[in-house]
Short mmCIF file of C-alpha atoms and ligand atoms in Angstrom, two decimals:
data_model
loop_
_atom_site.label_atom_id
_atom_site.label_comp_id
_atom_site.label_asym_id
_atom_site.label_seq_id
_atom_site.Cartn_x
_atom_site.Cartn_y
_atom_site.Cartn_z
CA MET V 17 69.98 100.17 115.96
CA ALA V 18 69.08 102.63 118.77
CA LEU V 19 69.28 106.12 117.26
CA GLU V 20 70.18 109.15 119.32
CA ILE V 21 68.91 112.44 117.86
CA ILE V 22 70.80 115.51 119.06
CA PRO V 23 69.48 118.94 117.95
CA LEU V 24 71.93 121.28 116.21
CA SER V 25 70.05 124.46 117.14
CA GLY V 26 66.79 125.62 118.69
CA SER V 27 65.01 125.54 115.32
CA ILE V 28 66.29 122.97 112.81
CA GLY V 29 68.92 120.32 112.25
CA ALA V 30 70.04 117.25 114.16
CA GLU V 31 73.04 115.02 114.51
CA ILE V 32 72.10 111.35 114.54
CA LYS V 33 74.28 109.04 116.59
CA GLY V 34 74.39 105.26 116.84
CA VAL V 35 74.18 104.60 113.08
CA ASP V 36 76.50 102.86 110.66
CA LEU V 37 75.08 103.88 107.27
CA THR V 38 76.56 100.80 105.60
CA ARG V 39 74.43 98.50 107.80
CA LEU V 40 71.00 100.10 107.85
CA ASP V 41 67.84 98.06 108.32
CA ASP V 42 64.42 99.26 107.13
CA ALA V 43 63.22 100.21 110.63
CA SER V 44 66.27 102.41 111.23
CA PHE V 45 65.87 104.00 107.80
CA ALA V 46 62.22 104.79 108.63
CA ASP V 47 63.40 106.56 111.84
CA ILE V 48 66.04 108.50 109.86
CA HIS V 49 63.45 109.48 107.25
CA ARG V 50 61.14 110.75 110.01
CA ALA V 51 64.05 112.70 111.52
CA LEU V 52 64.74 114.41 108.16
CA LEU V 53 61.09 115.45 107.87
CA ASP V 54 61.10 116.77 111.46
CA GLN V 55 64.51 118.48 111.36
CA GLY V 56 65.04 119.49 107.71
CA VAL V 57 68.74 118.57 107.82
CA ILE V 58 70.47 115.68 109.56
CA CYS V 59 74.10 114.64 109.84
CA PHE V 60 76.07 111.57 110.85
CA HIS V 61 79.69 111.87 111.92
CA GLY V 62 82.38 109.19 111.66
CA GLN V 63 81.01 107.34 108.63
CA LYS V 64 83.32 105.30 106.39
CA LEU V 65 81.63 105.15 103.00
CA SER V 66 82.90 104.08 99.59
CA PRO V 67 81.21 105.87 96.65
CA ASP V 68 79.01 102.77 96.11
CA GLN V 69 77.97 102.77 99.77
CA GLN V 70 77.09 106.48 99.65
CA LEU V 71 75.09 105.83 96.49
CA SER V 72 73.18 102.90 98.07
CA PHE V 73 72.18 105.15 100.97
CA ALA V 74 71.14 107.94 98.57
CA ARG V 75 68.98 105.51 96.56
CA ARG V 76 66.89 104.81 99.65
CA TRP V 77 65.54 108.37 99.35
CA GLY V 78 64.55 108.22 95.69
CA GLU V 79 65.86 108.40 92.16
CA ILE V 80 69.23 110.07 91.70
CA HIS V 81 69.49 113.33 89.77
CA LEU V 82 72.39 113.57 87.31
CA HIS V 83 73.88 117.05 87.10
CA PRO V 84 73.57 118.52 83.58
CA TYR V 85 76.84 120.54 83.70
CA LEU V 86 79.18 118.65 86.01
CA ASP V 87 80.75 115.26 85.41
CA GLY V 88 80.52 112.77 88.22
CA LEU V 89 83.32 110.50 89.37
CA PRO V 90 84.45 108.22 86.51
CA SER V 91 83.71 105.16 88.66
CA CYS V 92 80.42 106.55 90.01
CA PRO V 93 78.82 109.24 87.79
CA GLU V 94 76.05 109.93 90.32
CA ILE V 95 78.62 111.49 92.70
CA ILE V 96 79.97 114.96 92.00
CA GLU V 97 83.26 115.74 93.67
CA ILE V 98 83.29 119.35 94.88
CA VAL V 99 86.89 120.41 95.27
CA LYS V 100 88.23 123.74 96.52
CA GLU V 101 92.02 123.90 96.41
CA ALA V 102 94.09 125.88 98.94
CA GLY V 103 94.33 129.46 97.68
CA GLU V 104 91.19 129.20 95.54
CA ARG V 105 87.85 130.85 96.40
CA ASN V 106 84.97 128.48 97.06
CA ARG V 107 82.52 129.31 94.29
CA PHE V 108 80.18 126.40 94.76
CA GLY V 109 77.09 127.17 96.79
CA ASP V 110 78.51 130.25 98.55
CA HIS V 111 75.13 132.02 98.75
CA TRP V 112 71.71 131.16 100.18
CA HIS V 113 69.95 128.81 97.81
CA THR V 114 67.80 125.73 97.42
CA ASP V 115 69.03 123.28 94.79
CA GLN V 116 67.71 123.52 91.22
CA ILE V 117 64.90 126.01 91.88
CA PHE V 118 65.45 127.12 88.25
CA THR V 119 64.02 123.77 87.03
CA PRO V 120 60.33 122.70 87.01
CA ALA V 121 60.91 119.76 89.41
CA PRO V 122 63.76 120.84 91.75
CA ALA V 123 65.83 118.39 93.80
CA MET V 124 64.06 116.85 96.79
CA GLY V 125 67.25 116.43 98.76
CA THR V 126 71.01 116.79 98.65
CA MET V 127 73.58 114.58 100.33
CA LEU V 128 77.12 115.72 101.07
CA TYR V 129 79.91 113.51 102.39
CA ALA V 130 83.12 115.10 103.69
CA LYS V 131 86.34 113.58 102.28
CA GLU V 132 88.85 116.35 103.16
CA VAL V 133 88.10 119.37 105.36
CA PRO V 134 89.94 122.48 106.54
CA PRO V 135 91.10 122.48 110.19
CA VAL V 136 88.81 125.45 110.75
CA GLY V 137 85.98 126.98 108.69
CA GLY V 138 84.16 125.54 105.68
CA ASP V 139 80.91 124.96 107.59
CA THR V 140 77.56 124.84 105.80
CA LEU V 141 74.66 126.98 107.02
CA PHE V 142 70.99 126.01 106.74
CA THR V 143 67.82 128.04 107.24
CA SER V 144 64.25 126.85 107.66
CA LEU V 145 61.83 128.29 105.14
CA SER V 146 58.89 126.79 107.06
CA HIS V 147 59.88 128.64 110.23
CA ALA V 148 60.23 131.73 108.03
CA TYR V 149 56.70 131.29 106.65
CA ASP V 150 55.23 130.65 110.12
CA ALA V 151 56.81 133.85 111.48
CA LEU V 152 55.18 136.13 108.88
CA SER V 153 52.19 138.24 109.86
CA GLU V 154 48.77 137.02 108.68
CA GLY V 155 48.66 139.88 106.15
CA MET V 156 52.05 138.98 104.68
CA LYS V 157 51.17 135.26 104.62
CA ALA V 158 48.03 136.06 102.60
CA LEU V 159 50.07 138.14 100.13
CA ALA V 160 52.86 135.53 99.89
CA CYS V 161 50.35 132.73 99.20
CA ARG V 162 49.12 134.60 96.10
CA LEU V 163 52.60 135.14 94.58
CA ARG V 164 54.40 132.97 92.05
CA THR V 165 58.11 133.38 91.31
CA TYR V 166 60.09 133.36 88.07
CA ASN V 167 63.38 131.55 88.63
CA LEU V 168 66.17 131.72 86.11
CA TYR V 169 69.56 130.15 86.04
CA ASP V 170 71.85 133.08 86.92
CA LYS V 171 74.61 133.25 84.35
CA GLN V 172 76.35 135.99 86.36
CA ALA V 173 76.55 133.87 89.48
CA PRO V 174 80.05 132.85 90.50
CA ARG V 175 80.55 129.14 89.78
CA SER V 176 83.51 126.83 89.88
CA ARG V 177 85.57 126.95 86.67
CA ARG V 178 84.84 123.28 85.99
CA MET V 179 81.11 123.98 86.07
CA SER V 180 80.91 127.19 84.04
CA ALA V 181 82.86 125.67 81.17
CA LYS V 182 80.14 123.14 80.53
CA ILE V 183 77.06 125.38 80.50
CA PRO V 184 75.93 125.86 76.90
CA GLU V 185 74.98 129.42 75.91
CA GLN V 186 71.37 128.47 75.13
CA GLU V 187 70.99 126.94 78.60
CA LYS V 188 72.15 130.19 80.19
CA GLU V 189 69.13 131.78 78.53
CA ALA V 190 66.82 128.91 79.58
CA LYS V 191 63.10 129.47 80.22
CA PRO V 192 62.27 130.50 83.79
CA ALA V 193 60.83 127.90 86.15
CA ILE V 194 57.67 129.17 87.84
CA HIS V 195 56.98 128.17 91.44
CA PRO V 196 54.57 129.27 94.17
CA LEU V 197 56.32 131.55 96.69
CA VAL V 198 54.61 129.46 99.37
CA ARG V 199 54.95 125.76 98.66
CA VAL V 200 53.28 122.90 100.47
CA HIS V 201 55.58 120.07 101.51
CA PRO V 202 54.42 116.89 99.74
CA GLU V 203 55.16 114.69 102.77
CA THR V 204 54.43 116.84 105.83
CA GLY V 205 51.81 119.21 104.39
CA ARG V 206 53.72 122.08 106.02
CA ARG V 207 53.91 125.45 104.25
CA SER V 208 57.23 127.14 103.54
CA LEU V 209 58.56 130.07 101.59
CA TYR V 210 60.45 128.98 98.48
CA LEU V 211 63.07 131.27 96.90
CA THR V 212 66.82 131.72 96.35
CA GLU V 213 69.43 134.51 96.41
CA MET V 214 71.78 135.68 93.62
CA GLN V 215 69.16 136.92 91.18
CA THR V 216 67.88 133.40 90.59
CA THR V 217 64.43 134.25 91.96
CA ARG V 218 64.09 137.13 89.52
CA ARG V 219 60.56 138.47 89.87
CA PHE V 220 56.94 137.70 90.69
CA GLU V 221 54.46 136.70 88.03
CA GLY V 222 52.55 139.77 86.86
CA MET V 223 55.15 142.23 88.27
CA THR V 224 58.25 143.86 86.83
CA ASP V 225 61.76 143.15 88.14
CA ALA V 226 61.82 146.61 89.75
CA GLU V 227 58.49 146.06 91.50
CA SER V 228 59.47 142.58 92.66
CA ARG V 229 63.03 143.26 93.91
CA PRO V 230 62.19 145.04 97.22
CA LEU V 231 59.70 142.32 98.15
CA ILE V 232 62.11 139.51 97.19
CA SER V 233 64.83 141.21 99.27
CA TYR V 234 62.43 141.39 102.19
CA PHE V 235 61.52 137.69 101.97
CA LEU V 236 65.21 136.71 101.67
CA ARG V 237 66.26 138.86 104.64
CA HIS V 238 63.38 137.51 106.69
CA SER V 239 64.11 133.88 105.68
CA THR V 240 67.74 134.04 106.80
CA ARG V 241 67.12 135.40 110.29
CA PRO V 242 69.63 133.68 112.63
CA GLU V 243 66.89 132.11 114.74
CA PHE V 244 65.76 129.96 111.76
CA THR V 245 69.25 128.58 111.10
CA CYS V 246 71.72 125.92 112.10
CA ARG V 247 75.22 125.06 110.91
CA ILE V 248 77.11 121.86 110.25
CA ARG V 249 80.76 121.65 111.17
CA TRP V 250 82.31 118.99 108.98
CA ASN V 251 84.87 116.36 109.97
CA VAL V 252 86.26 113.79 107.57
CA GLY V 253 83.52 111.12 107.44
CA THR V 254 80.57 113.45 108.18
CA LEU V 255 77.57 112.82 105.93
CA ALA V 256 74.63 115.25 105.84
CA ILE V 257 71.36 115.15 103.96
CA TRP V 258 68.94 118.05 103.71
CA ASP V 259 65.42 118.66 102.42
CA ASN V 260 65.51 121.26 99.65
CA ARG V 261 61.70 121.54 99.79
CA CYS V 262 61.78 123.58 102.99
CA LEU V 263 65.38 124.80 103.51
CA MET V 264 67.99 127.07 101.98
CA HIS V 265 71.68 126.40 102.52
CA MET V 266 74.97 128.22 102.02
CA ALA V 267 78.60 127.02 101.97
CA LEU V 268 80.84 129.37 103.98
CA ASP V 269 83.89 130.59 102.08
CA ASP V 270 86.08 131.31 105.13
CA TYR V 271 89.07 128.96 104.71
CA PRO V 272 91.22 130.51 101.94
CA ASP V 273 94.39 128.57 102.77
CA TYR V 274 92.96 125.06 102.85
CA ARG V 275 91.66 122.34 100.59
CA ARG V 276 88.13 120.96 100.98
CA VAL V 277 86.71 117.94 99.13
CA MET V 278 83.10 116.79 99.32
CA HIS V 279 81.14 114.06 97.55
CA ARG V 280 77.66 115.29 96.58
CA ILE V 281 74.57 113.41 95.38
CA THR V 282 71.17 114.99 94.67
CA VAL V 283 67.88 113.12 94.82
CA LYS V 284 65.18 113.96 92.27
CA GLY V 285 62.14 115.97 93.33
CA GLU V 286 58.62 116.64 92.02
CA PRO V 287 56.88 119.73 90.64
CA THR V 288 56.14 122.20 93.46
CA ILE V 289 52.61 122.49 94.89
CA GLY V 290 51.12 125.76 96.12
CA VAL V 291 48.47 126.35 98.80
CA ASP V 292 45.78 125.94 96.11
CA GLY V 293 46.97 122.32 95.69
CA ILE V 294 47.94 122.95 92.08
CA ALA V 295 51.34 121.80 90.80
CA ALA V 296 53.39 124.63 89.27
C1 LIG S 314 76.03 122.90 97.94
O1 LIG S 314 75.56 124.03 97.84
O2 LIG S 314 75.42 121.90 97.54
C2 LIG S 314 77.40 122.71 98.58
C3 LIG S 314 77.41 123.03 100.02
C4 LIG S 314 78.78 122.91 100.63
O3 LIG S 314 79.76 122.68 99.92
O4 LIG S 314 78.90 123.07 101.85
#
């Protein structure tokens, strides 16, 4: 297959054309894998995938992560159906985050396949945490490289009703996952900031919440500067995959009157590695 790679913005993201994901040979997959590492997030429009076909594509990237609080489809438990009904608020992923940062080995990647989309709105935004790291001053880079974050599941965060119901009380009080604020990408060796909004990245190791908050706010504001971002506009049949090791993403909640249905699979990741080469 001859792939055409069309950038989504001046910084990250690409649409890949000329691919039928149900008929992928190893050479084309190697090109797609390279494109994900280069672009951080890639999308394919006009795909016609059954749940099993989406799962086969996801398995090419690694082992599948099963969500602890959300049931998958009865016929395919690896796929979580994210549904927002017309008139409901979209509570799933409506803030800047990277998936499962509150666990010791957060998801490597997430794949979303659009089944039903609003006529307008419902885009997903992405921001590059490697561009954000690169744009820091040398002084701030040196400080950031020394910091480690405490990341806690945020029980106050708005979630879909289906999800909240299944989170046991003791899990809401789970132990924090500790990660380097600057992580080194295991495949590209590139450095990126690594943090999440909504009180999930709670504080820095060795600092109080009050001491940490202004610095965390700074890093979040810096990381979401428009020039580090791109957006995906979904059509029915669009599939996107993104690299959680160097990106944050956010689902836009700007389509109150419409239904949106997505099929989501996450691929397992590894413990994070800091600039000292030590796994967190
Ligand atoms: C997510 O945060 O994984 C969902 C993103 C979306 O629904 O656009």
